[in-house]
PDB file of C-alpha atoms in Angstrom:
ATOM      1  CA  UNK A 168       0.000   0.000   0.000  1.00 38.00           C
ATOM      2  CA  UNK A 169       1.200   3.338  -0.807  1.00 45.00           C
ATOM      3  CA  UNK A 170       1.230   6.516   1.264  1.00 46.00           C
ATOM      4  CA  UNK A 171      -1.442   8.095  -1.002  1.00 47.00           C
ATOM      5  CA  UNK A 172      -3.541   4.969  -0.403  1.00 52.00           C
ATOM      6  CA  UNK A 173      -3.733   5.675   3.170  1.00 61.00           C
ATOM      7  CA  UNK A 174      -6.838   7.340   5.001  1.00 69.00           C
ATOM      8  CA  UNK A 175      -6.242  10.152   6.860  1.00 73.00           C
ATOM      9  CA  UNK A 176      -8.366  10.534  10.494  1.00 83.00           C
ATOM     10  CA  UNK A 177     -10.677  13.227  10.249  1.00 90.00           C
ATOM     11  CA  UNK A 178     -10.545  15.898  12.767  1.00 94.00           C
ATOM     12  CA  UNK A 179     -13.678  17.384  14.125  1.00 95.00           C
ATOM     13  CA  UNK A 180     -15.180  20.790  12.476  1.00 95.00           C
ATOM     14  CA  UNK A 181     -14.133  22.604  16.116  1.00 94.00           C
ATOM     15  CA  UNK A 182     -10.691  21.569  15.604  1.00 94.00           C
ATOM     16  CA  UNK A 183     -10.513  23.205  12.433  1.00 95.00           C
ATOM     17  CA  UNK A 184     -12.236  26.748  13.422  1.00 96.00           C
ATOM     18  CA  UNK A 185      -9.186  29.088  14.978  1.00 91.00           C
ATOM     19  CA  UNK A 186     -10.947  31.830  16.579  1.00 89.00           C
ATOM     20  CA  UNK A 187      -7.528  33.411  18.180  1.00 91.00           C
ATOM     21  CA  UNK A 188      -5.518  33.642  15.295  1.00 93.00           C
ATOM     22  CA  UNK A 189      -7.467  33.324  11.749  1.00 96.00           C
ATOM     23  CA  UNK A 190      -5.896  33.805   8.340  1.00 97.00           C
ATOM     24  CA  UNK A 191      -9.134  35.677   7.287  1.00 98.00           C
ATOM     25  CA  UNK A 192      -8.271  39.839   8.431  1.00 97.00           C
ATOM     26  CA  UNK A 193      -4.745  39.037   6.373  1.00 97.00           C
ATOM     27  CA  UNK A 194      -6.235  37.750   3.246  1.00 98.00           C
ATOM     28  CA  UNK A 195      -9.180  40.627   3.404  1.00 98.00           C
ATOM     29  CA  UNK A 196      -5.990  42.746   3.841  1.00 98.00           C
ATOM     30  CA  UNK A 197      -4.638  41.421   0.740  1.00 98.00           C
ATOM     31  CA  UNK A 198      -7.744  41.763  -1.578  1.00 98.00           C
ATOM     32  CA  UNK A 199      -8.062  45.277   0.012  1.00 97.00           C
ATOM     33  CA  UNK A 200      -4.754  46.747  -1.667  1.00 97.00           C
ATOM     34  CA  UNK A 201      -5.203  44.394  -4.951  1.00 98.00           C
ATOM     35  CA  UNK A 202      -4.473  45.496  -8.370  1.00 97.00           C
ATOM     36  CA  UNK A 203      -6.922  43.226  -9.858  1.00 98.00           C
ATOM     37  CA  UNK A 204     -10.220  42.906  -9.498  1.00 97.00           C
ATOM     38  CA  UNK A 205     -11.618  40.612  -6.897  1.00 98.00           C
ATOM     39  CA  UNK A 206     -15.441  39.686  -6.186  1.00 98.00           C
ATOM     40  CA  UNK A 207     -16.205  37.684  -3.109  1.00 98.00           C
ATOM     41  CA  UNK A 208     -18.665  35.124  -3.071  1.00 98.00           C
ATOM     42  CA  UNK A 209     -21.010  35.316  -0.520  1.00 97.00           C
ATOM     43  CA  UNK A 210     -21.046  32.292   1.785  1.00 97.00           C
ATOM     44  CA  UNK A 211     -23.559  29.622   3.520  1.00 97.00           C
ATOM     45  CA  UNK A 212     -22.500  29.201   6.828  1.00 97.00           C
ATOM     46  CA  UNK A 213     -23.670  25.457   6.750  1.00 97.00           C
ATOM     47  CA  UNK A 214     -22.225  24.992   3.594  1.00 97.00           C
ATOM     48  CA  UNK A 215     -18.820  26.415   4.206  1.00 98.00           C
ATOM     49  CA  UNK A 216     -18.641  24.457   7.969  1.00 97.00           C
ATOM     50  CA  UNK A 217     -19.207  21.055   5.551  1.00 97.00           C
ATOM     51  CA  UNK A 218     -16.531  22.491   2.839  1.00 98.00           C
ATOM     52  CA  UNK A 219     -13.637  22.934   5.510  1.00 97.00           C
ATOM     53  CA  UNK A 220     -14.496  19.331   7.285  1.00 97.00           C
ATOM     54  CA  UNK A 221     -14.216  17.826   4.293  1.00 96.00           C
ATOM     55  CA  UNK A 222     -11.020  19.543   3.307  1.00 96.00           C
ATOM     56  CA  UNK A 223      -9.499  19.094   6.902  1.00 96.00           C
ATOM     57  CA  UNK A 224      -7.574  22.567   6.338  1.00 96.00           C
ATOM     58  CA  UNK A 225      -7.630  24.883   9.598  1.00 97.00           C
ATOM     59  CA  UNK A 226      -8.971  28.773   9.512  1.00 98.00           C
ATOM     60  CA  UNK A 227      -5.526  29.781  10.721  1.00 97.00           C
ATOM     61  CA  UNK A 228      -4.708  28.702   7.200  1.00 97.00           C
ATOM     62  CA  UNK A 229      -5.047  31.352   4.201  1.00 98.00           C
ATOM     63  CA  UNK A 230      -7.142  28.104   2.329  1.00 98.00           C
ATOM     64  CA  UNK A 231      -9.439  27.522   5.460  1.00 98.00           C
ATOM     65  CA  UNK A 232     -10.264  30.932   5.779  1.00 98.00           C
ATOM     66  CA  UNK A 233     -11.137  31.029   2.113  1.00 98.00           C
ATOM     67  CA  UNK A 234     -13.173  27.693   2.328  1.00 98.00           C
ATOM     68  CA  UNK A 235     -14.814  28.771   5.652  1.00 98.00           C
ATOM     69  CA  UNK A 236     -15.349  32.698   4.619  1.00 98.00           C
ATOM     70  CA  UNK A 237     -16.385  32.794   1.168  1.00 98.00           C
ATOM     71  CA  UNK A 238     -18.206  31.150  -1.199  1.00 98.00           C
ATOM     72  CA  UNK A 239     -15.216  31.429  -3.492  1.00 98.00           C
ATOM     73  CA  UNK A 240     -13.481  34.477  -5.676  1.00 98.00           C
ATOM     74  CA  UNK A 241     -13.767  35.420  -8.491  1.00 98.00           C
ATOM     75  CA  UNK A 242     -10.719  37.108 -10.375  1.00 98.00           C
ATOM     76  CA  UNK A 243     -10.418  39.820 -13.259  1.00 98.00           C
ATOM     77  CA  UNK A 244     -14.505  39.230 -13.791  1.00 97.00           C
ATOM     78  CA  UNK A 245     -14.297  35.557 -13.299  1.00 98.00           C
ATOM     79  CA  UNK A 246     -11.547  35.001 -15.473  1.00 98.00           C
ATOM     80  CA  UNK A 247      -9.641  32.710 -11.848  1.00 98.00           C
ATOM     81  CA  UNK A 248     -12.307  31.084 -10.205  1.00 98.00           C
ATOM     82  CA  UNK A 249     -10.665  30.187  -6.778  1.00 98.00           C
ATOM     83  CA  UNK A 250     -12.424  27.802  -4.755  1.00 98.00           C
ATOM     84  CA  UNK A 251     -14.348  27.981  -1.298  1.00 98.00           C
ATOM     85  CA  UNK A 252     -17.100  26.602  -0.460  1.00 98.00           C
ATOM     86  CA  UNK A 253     -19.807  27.308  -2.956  1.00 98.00           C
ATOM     87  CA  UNK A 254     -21.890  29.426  -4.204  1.00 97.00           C
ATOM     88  CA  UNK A 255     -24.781  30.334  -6.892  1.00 96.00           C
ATOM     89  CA  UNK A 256     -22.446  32.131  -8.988  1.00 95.00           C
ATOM     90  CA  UNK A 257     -19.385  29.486  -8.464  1.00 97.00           C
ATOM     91  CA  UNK A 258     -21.819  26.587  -7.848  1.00 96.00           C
ATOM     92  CA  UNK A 259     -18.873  23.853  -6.147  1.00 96.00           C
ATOM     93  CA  UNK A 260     -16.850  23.767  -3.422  1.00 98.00           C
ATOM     94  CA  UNK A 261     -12.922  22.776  -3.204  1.00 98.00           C
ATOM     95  CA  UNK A 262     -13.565  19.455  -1.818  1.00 98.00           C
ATOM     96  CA  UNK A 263     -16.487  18.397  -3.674  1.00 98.00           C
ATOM     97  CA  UNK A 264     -14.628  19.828  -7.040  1.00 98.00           C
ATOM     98  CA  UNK A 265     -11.598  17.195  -5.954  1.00 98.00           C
ATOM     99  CA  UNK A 266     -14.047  14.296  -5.018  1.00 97.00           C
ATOM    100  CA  UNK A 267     -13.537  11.803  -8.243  1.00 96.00           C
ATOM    101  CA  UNK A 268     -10.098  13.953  -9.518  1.00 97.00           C
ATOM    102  CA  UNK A 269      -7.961  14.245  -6.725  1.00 95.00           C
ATOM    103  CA  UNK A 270      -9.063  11.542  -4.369  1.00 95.00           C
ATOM    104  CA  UNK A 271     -12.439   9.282  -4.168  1.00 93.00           C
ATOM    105  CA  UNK A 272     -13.428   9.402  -0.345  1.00 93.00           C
ATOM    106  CA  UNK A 273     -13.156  11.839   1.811  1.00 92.00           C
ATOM    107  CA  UNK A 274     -10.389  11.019   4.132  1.00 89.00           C
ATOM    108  CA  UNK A 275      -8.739   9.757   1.653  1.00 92.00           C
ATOM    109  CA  UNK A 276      -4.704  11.486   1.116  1.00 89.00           C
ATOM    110  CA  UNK A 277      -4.226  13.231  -1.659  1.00 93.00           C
ATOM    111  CA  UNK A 278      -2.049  13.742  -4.426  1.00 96.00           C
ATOM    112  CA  UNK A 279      -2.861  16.544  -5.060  1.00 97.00           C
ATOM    113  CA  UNK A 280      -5.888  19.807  -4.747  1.00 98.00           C
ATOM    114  CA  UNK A 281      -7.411  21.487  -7.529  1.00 98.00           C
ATOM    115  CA  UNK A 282      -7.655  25.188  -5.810  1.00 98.00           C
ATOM    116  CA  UNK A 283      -8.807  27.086  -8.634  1.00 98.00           C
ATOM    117  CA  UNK A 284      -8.963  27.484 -12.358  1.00 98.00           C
ATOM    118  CA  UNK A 285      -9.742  29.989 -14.965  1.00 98.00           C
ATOM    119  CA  UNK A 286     -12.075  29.882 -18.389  1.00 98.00           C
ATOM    120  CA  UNK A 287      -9.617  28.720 -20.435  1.00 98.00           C
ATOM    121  CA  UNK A 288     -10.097  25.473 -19.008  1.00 97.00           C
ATOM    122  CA  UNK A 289      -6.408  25.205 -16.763  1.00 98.00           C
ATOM    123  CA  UNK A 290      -6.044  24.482 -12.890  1.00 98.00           C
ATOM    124  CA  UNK A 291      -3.977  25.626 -10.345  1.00 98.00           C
ATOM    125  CA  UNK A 292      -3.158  22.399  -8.320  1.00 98.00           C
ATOM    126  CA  UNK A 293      -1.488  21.833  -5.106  1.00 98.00           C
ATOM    127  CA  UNK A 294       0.865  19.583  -5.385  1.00 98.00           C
ATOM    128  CA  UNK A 295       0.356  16.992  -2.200  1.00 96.00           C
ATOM    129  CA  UNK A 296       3.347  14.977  -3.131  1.00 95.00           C
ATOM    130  CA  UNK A 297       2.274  13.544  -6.331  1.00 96.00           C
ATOM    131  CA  UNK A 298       3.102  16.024  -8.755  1.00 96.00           C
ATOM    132  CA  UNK A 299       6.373  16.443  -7.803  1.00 93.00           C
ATOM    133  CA  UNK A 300       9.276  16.526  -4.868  1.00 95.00           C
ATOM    134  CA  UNK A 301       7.964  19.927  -3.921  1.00 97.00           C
ATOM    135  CA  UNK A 302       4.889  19.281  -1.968  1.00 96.00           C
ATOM    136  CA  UNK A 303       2.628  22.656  -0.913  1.00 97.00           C
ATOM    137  CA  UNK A 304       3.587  24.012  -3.926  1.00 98.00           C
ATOM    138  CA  UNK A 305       1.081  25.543  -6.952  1.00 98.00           C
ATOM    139  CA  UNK A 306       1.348  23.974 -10.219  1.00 98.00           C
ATOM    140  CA  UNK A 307      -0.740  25.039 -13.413  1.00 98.00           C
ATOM    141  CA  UNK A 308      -2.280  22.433 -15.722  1.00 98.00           C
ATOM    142  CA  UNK A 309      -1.833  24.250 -18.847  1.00 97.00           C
ATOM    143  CA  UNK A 310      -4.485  23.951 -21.839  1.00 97.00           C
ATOM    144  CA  UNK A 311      -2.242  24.425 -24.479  1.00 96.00           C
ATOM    145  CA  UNK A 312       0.425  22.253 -23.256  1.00 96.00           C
ATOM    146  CA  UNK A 313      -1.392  19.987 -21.354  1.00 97.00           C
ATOM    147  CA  UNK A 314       1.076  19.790 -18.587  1.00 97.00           C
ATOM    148  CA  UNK A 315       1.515  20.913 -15.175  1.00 97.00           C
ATOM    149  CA  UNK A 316       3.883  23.295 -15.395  1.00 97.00           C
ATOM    150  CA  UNK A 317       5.174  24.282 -11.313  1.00 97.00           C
ATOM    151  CA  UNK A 318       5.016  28.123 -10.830  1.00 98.00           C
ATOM    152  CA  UNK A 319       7.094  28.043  -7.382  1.00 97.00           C
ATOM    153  CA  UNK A 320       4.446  29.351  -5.300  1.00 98.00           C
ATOM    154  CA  UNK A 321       2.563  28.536  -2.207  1.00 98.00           C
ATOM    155  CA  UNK A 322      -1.022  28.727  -1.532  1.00 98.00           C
ATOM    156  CA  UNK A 323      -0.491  32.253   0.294  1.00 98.00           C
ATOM    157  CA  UNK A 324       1.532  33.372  -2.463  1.00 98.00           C
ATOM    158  CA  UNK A 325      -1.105  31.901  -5.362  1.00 98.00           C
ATOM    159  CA  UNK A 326      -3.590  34.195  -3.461  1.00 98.00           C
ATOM    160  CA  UNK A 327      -1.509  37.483  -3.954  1.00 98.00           C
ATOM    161  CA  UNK A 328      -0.151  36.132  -7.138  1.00 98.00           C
ATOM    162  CA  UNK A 329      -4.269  36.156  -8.121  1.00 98.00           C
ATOM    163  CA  UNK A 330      -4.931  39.529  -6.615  1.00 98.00           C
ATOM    164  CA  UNK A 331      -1.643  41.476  -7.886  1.00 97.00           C
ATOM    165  CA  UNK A 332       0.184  40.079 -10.956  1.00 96.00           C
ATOM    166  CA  UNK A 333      -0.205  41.349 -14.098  1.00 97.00           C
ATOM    167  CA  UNK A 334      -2.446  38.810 -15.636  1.00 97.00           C
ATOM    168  CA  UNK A 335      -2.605  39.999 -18.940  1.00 96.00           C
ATOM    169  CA  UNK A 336       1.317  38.886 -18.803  1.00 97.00           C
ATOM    170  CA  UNK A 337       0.686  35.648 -17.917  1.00 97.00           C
ATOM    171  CA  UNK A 338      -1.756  35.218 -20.227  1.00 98.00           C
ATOM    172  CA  UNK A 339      -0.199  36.370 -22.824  1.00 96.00           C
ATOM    173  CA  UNK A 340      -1.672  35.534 -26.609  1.00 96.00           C
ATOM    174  CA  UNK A 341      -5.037  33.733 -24.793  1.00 96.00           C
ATOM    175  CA  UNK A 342      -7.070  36.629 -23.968  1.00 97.00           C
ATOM    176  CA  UNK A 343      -8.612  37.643 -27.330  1.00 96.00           C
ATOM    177  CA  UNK A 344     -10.398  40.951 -27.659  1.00 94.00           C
ATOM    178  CA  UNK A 345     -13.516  41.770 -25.729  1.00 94.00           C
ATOM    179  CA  UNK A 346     -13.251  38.371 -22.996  1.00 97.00           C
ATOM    180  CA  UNK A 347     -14.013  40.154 -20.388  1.00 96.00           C
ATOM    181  CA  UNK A 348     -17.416  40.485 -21.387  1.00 96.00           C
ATOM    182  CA  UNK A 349     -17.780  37.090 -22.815  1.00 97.00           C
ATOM    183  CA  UNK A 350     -16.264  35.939 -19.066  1.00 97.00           C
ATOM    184  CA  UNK A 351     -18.014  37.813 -16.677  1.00 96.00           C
ATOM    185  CA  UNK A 352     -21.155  36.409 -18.850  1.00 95.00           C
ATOM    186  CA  UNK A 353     -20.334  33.143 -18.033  1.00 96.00           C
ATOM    187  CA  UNK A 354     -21.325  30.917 -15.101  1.00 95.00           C
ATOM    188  CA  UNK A 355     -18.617  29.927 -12.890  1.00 96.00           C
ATOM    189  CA  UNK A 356     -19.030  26.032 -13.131  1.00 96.00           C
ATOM    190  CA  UNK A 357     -18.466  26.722 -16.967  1.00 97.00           C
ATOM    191  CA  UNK A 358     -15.094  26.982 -19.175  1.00 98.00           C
ATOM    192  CA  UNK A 359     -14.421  27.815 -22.753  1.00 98.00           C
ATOM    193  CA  UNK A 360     -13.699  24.578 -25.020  1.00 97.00           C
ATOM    194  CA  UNK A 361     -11.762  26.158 -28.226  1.00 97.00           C
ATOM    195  CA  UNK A 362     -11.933  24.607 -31.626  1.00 96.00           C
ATOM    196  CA  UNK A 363      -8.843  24.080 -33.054  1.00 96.00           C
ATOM    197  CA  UNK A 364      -8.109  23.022 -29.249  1.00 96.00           C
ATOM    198  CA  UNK A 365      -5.257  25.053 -27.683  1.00 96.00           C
ATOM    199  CA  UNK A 366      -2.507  22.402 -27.868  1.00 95.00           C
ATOM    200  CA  UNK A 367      -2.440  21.940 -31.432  1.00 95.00           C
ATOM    201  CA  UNK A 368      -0.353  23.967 -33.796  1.00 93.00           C
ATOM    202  CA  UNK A 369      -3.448  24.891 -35.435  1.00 94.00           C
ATOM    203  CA  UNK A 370      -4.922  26.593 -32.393  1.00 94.00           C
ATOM    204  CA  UNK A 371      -2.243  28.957 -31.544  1.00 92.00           C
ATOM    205  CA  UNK A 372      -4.073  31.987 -32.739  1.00 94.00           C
ATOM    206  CA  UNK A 373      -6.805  32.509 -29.711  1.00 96.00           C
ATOM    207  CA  UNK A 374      -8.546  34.704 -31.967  1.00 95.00           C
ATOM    208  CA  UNK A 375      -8.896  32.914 -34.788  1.00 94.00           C
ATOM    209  CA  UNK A 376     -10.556  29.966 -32.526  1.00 95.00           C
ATOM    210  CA  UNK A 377     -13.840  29.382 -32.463  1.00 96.00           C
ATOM    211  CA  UNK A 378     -15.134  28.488 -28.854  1.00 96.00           C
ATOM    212  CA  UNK A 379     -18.162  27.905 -26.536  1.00 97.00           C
ATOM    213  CA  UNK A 380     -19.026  27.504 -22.685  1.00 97.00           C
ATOM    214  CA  UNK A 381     -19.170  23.718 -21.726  1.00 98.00           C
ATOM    215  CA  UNK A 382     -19.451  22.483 -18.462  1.00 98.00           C
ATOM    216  CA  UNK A 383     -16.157  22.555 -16.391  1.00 97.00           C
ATOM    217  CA  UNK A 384     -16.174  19.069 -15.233  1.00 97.00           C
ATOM    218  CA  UNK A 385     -16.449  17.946 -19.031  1.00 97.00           C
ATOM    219  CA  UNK A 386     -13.224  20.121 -20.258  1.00 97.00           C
ATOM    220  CA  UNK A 387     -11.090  18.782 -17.517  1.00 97.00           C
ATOM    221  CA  UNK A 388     -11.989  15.441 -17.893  1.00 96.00           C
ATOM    222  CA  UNK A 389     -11.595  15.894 -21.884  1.00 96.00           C
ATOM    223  CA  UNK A 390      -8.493  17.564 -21.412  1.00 96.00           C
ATOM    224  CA  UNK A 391      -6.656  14.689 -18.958  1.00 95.00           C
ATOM    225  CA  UNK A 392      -8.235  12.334 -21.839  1.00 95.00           C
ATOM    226  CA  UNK A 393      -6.210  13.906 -24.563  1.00 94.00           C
ATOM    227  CA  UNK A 394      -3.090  14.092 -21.958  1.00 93.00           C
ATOM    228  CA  UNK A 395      -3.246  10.211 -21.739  1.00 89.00           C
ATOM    229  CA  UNK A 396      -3.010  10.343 -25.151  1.00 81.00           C
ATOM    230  CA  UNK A 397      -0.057  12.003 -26.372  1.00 72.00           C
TER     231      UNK A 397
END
């Protein structure tokens, strides 16, 4: 049996609710002074008490606090979708997203956590020790390389990395003119599937694609399908 095949006991929802010292008043900090825009998700407080049991992350953490406070966050108009615990506009939570990807019970240890991703279909993962030899680390499943590629960044610094970098850098030649109205549009449980797809020579030119919303659990799924492949 390997280590990732291990369960993991769960710890009680009181456990995981820091009253003295939460993460939350330094992350609000953080959107606060943020170059980029940043919505917050409203939050169910029953919802968002199941969300951090399942995920077995503390509120002293910057993750817990985002699982317990919000419903999730949406970036430059929805363009990053990070994960919390659900809401009508970002309709899943971190653990339910990673139920079936990431691990198949809860309790389960995990490889890795899906902690966000954007309408181009990519996810930021954490890598939990089976991406690579850097575990708490952010890597970034690429759609037009189909790869995760590791960014050298921890959750903490994802979060500011969301809020502050230029994005339009990172993004470079895959945000095609007027997609921040075609994004903000769009529900957050949806991503754009792009025809020729992104990792074919063909579909280099994001604005000569053609492309629709499809459900987000279909693209990643269709995407790790086409990874197997080549």
């Amino acid at each position: 049996m390997s280590a990732l095949d291990l369960k993991i006991p769960m710890r009680k929802l009181e456990e995981l609710i820091n009253e003295e010292d939460p993460a939350w008043p330094m992350v609000q900090e953080w959107i606060e002074t943020a170059n980029n825009k940043v919505e917050i998700l409203a939050v169910d407080p029953e919802k968002a008490k199941d969300a951090l049991f399942h995920t077995q992350v503390t509120t002293r953490s910057p993750m817990g606090a985002v699982i317990y406070m919000t419903g999730g966050m949406l970036i430059d108009d929805g363009w990053i979708r990070i994960l919390g615990s659900g809401s009508p506009k970002l309709n899943r939570s971190l653990p339910d997203w990673n139920k079936g990807k990431a691990f198949e019970e809860f309790g389960d240890a995990v490889p890795f956590l899906i902690v966000a991703d954007d309408a181009l279909g990519g996810s930021f993962v954490l890598n939990g020790g089976g991406l690579g030899d850097d575990p708490g680390m952010i890597y970034y499943f690429a759609p037009d390389t189909l790869s995760y590629e590791p960014l050298d960044l921890s959750y903490s610094e994802f979060l500011t990395f969301c809020f502050d970098n230029d994005l339009d850098s990172f993004y470079k030649g895959f945000r095609w003119k007027d997609w921040r109205t075609e994004v903000s549009d769009m529900p957050g449980d949806k991503a754009f599937s792009f025809f020729p797809f992104l990792w074919t020579v063909q579909g280099k030119d994001i604005e000569k694609n053609s492309r629709e919303p499809v459900p987000a659990e279909e693209l990643y799924h269709l995407n790790l399908s086409f990874r197997e492949k080549l």
